[in-house]
């Protein structure tokens, strides 16, 4: 079975994560869920259920030295939703958050890595955002932003049509295929 690391930051689409996990599982993925610390606080009441759904512990902080790895190796990493802060931290190589470190290392090891932001138009106007998107793309990360993917919404308004989770999962399917003969 193929393994998807699904990383989420604290943006409203994180509340859909159980449905997204089920969709990914129906596509043949073993899903390991990682959250930023704030996202973990947002879904705190659902953490046990999400762990039961995935069959793996939900992670948001680093292990202590010497603790065994509890997740299988990733075939692909998807970071969605990724906030303005996460996109910029990642581009700068700041890895204080467990999921950011895993994303940086995964991309550095050649694991197909995708990110779909969840930002508004005011965020996008800040020069750091465009630079960060360019940096991530230059590092080999597939940034699902722009036409046909995620498009920023006006501040304080819901995203027309909702967060495009299906686009993200379709993109994951496009970068990793089941091995021949499996």
C-alpha positions as MATLAB code, in Angstrom:
seq = 'XXXXXXXXXXXXXXXXXXXXXXXXXXXXXXXXXXXXXXXXXXXXXXXXXXXXXXXXXXXXXXXXXXXXXXXXXXXXXXXXXXXXXXXXXXXXXXXXXXXXXXXXXXXXXXXXXXXXXXXXXXXXXXXXXXXXXXXXXXXXXXXXXXXXXXXXXXXXXXXXXXXXXXXXXXXXXXXXXXXXXX';
ca = [
       0.000    0.000    0.000;
       1.173    3.523   -0.776;
       1.758    5.905    2.149;
       0.668    9.531    2.150;
       1.881   11.947    4.781;
      -0.893   14.522    5.078;
       0.247   17.634    6.930;
      -2.196   20.385    7.892;
      -1.817   23.811    9.413;
      -4.408   25.870   11.260;
      -6.749   27.096    8.542;
     -10.485   26.348    8.269;
     -10.076   23.456    5.765;
      -8.394   21.438    8.546;
     -11.888   20.768    9.892;
     -12.529   18.628    6.766;
      -9.509   16.405    7.393;
     -11.467   13.257    8.356;
     -13.371   13.356    5.063;
     -10.121   13.978    3.171;
      -8.445   11.019    4.888;
     -11.387    8.797    3.930;
     -11.164   10.034    0.319;
      -7.423    9.316    0.222;
      -7.984    5.860    1.742;
     -10.612    5.100   -0.901;
      -7.902    5.903   -3.464;
      -5.614    3.272   -1.906;
      -3.517    5.413    0.431;
      -2.317    4.593    3.926;
      -2.546    8.057    5.509;
      -0.358    9.405    8.309;
      -1.645   12.723    9.676;
       0.657   15.445   10.954;
      -0.491   18.818   12.248;
       1.040   22.094   13.271;
       0.658   22.642   17.022;
      -2.121   25.189   16.469;
      -3.985   22.863   14.102;
      -3.708   20.119   16.741;
      -5.339   22.464   19.253;
      -8.101   23.268   16.768;
      -9.022   19.595   16.296;
      -8.046   18.426   19.779;
     -11.400   16.758   20.419;
     -11.005   14.681   17.244;
      -7.402   13.502   17.663;
      -8.271   10.032   18.977;
     -10.838    9.516   16.221;
      -8.374   10.677   13.566;
      -5.749    8.260   14.915;
      -8.308    5.442   14.787;
      -9.289    6.439   11.250;
      -5.700    6.396    9.981;
      -4.432    3.542   12.156;
      -1.434    5.699   13.084;
      -0.777    8.213   15.840;
      -1.513   11.816   14.844;
       1.719   13.765   15.272;
       2.411   17.437   15.889;
       5.616   17.448   17.883;
       9.043   15.905   17.626;
       9.796   12.513   19.179;
      12.278   12.337   22.000;
      15.727   10.998   21.101;
      15.765    7.226   20.920;
      12.034    6.803   20.383;
      11.172    4.434   17.513;
       9.594    5.738   14.310;
       5.842    5.083   14.428;
       4.985    5.820   10.794;
       5.884    3.886    7.643;
       8.065    5.645    5.065;
       6.217    8.197    2.912;
       5.668    7.690   -0.794;
       4.392   11.261   -1.057;
       3.882   14.276    1.206;
       0.969   16.682    0.902;
       0.915   19.812    3.056;
      -2.590   21.246    2.844;
      -3.912   23.571    4.010;
      -0.671   25.511    4.326;
      -1.015   28.942    5.880;
       0.928   32.058    4.898;
       3.160   31.509    7.917;
       3.867   27.855    7.051;
       4.687   28.634    3.409;
       7.150   31.337    4.464;
       8.736   29.286    7.269;
       9.193   26.357    4.908;
      10.818   28.494    2.225;
      13.224   29.888    4.820;
      14.064   26.391    6.088;
      12.700   27.103    9.562;
      11.836   23.758   11.083;
      10.695   24.450   14.639;
       7.449   22.642   13.769;
       7.635   18.855   13.353;
       5.576   18.833   10.137;
       7.756   21.508    8.536;
      10.891   19.542    9.328;
       9.341   16.408    7.833;
       8.332   18.326    4.684;
      11.790   19.879    4.285;
      13.499   16.525    4.797;
      11.085   14.678    2.536;
      11.649   17.063   -0.354;
      15.398   16.930    0.301;
      15.326   13.122    0.106;
      13.437   13.164   -3.176;
      10.033   12.167   -1.792;
       7.409   13.799   -4.043;
       6.225   16.754   -1.975;
       3.237   18.978   -2.657;
       1.847   22.008   -0.901;
      -1.472   23.771   -1.378;
      -1.691   27.124    0.378;
      -4.710   28.515    2.138;
      -4.096   32.256    2.036;
      -6.144   35.315    1.264;
      -5.471   38.078   -1.239;
      -3.965   40.344    1.429;
      -1.383   37.671    2.250;
      -0.554   37.218   -1.421;
       0.190   40.935   -1.780;
       3.059   40.637    0.687;
       6.327   40.205   -1.249;
       7.429   37.291    0.942;
       4.661   35.052   -0.379;
       5.718   35.172   -4.043;
       9.354   34.692   -3.073;
       8.458   31.738   -0.870;
       6.400   30.065   -3.592;
       9.315   30.505   -6.028;
      11.789   29.122   -3.472;
       9.667   26.045   -2.795;
       9.242   25.385   -6.500;
      12.996   25.754   -7.014;
      13.486   23.167   -4.244;
      11.336   20.695   -6.193;
       8.121   21.138   -4.221;
       4.938   21.100   -6.321;
       3.073   24.243   -5.256;
      -0.631   23.904   -6.030;
      -1.336   27.591   -6.343;
      -2.818   29.536   -9.204;
      -5.101   28.571  -12.042;
      -6.477   25.055  -11.728;
      -5.438   24.761   -8.077;
      -5.873   27.078   -5.117;
      -6.674   30.735   -5.785;
      -6.613   33.245   -2.923;
      -9.911   34.582   -1.655;
     -10.647   38.110   -0.416;
      -9.864   38.570    3.311;
     -12.739   37.542    5.554;
     -14.668   35.767    2.797;
     -15.261   32.076    2.308;
     -13.494   30.479   -0.621;
     -15.932   30.165   -3.512;
     -16.541   26.461   -4.044;
     -14.635   25.530   -0.874;
     -11.050   24.448   -0.455;
     -10.065   22.311   -3.473;
      -9.154   19.112   -1.640;
      -9.946   16.991   -4.710;
      -7.387   18.976   -6.725;
      -4.771   18.216   -4.069;
      -5.540   14.483   -3.965;
      -5.631   14.308   -7.769;
      -2.193   15.953   -7.840;
      -0.911   13.378   -5.334;
      -2.206   10.639   -7.632;
      -0.393   12.305  -10.527;
       3.034   12.178   -8.878;
       2.883    8.691   -7.373;
       1.419    5.684   -9.106;
       1.008    2.144   -7.790;
       4.068    0.094   -8.814;
       3.546   -2.142  -11.845;
       2.540   -5.649  -10.856;
       1.335   -4.609   -7.416;
];
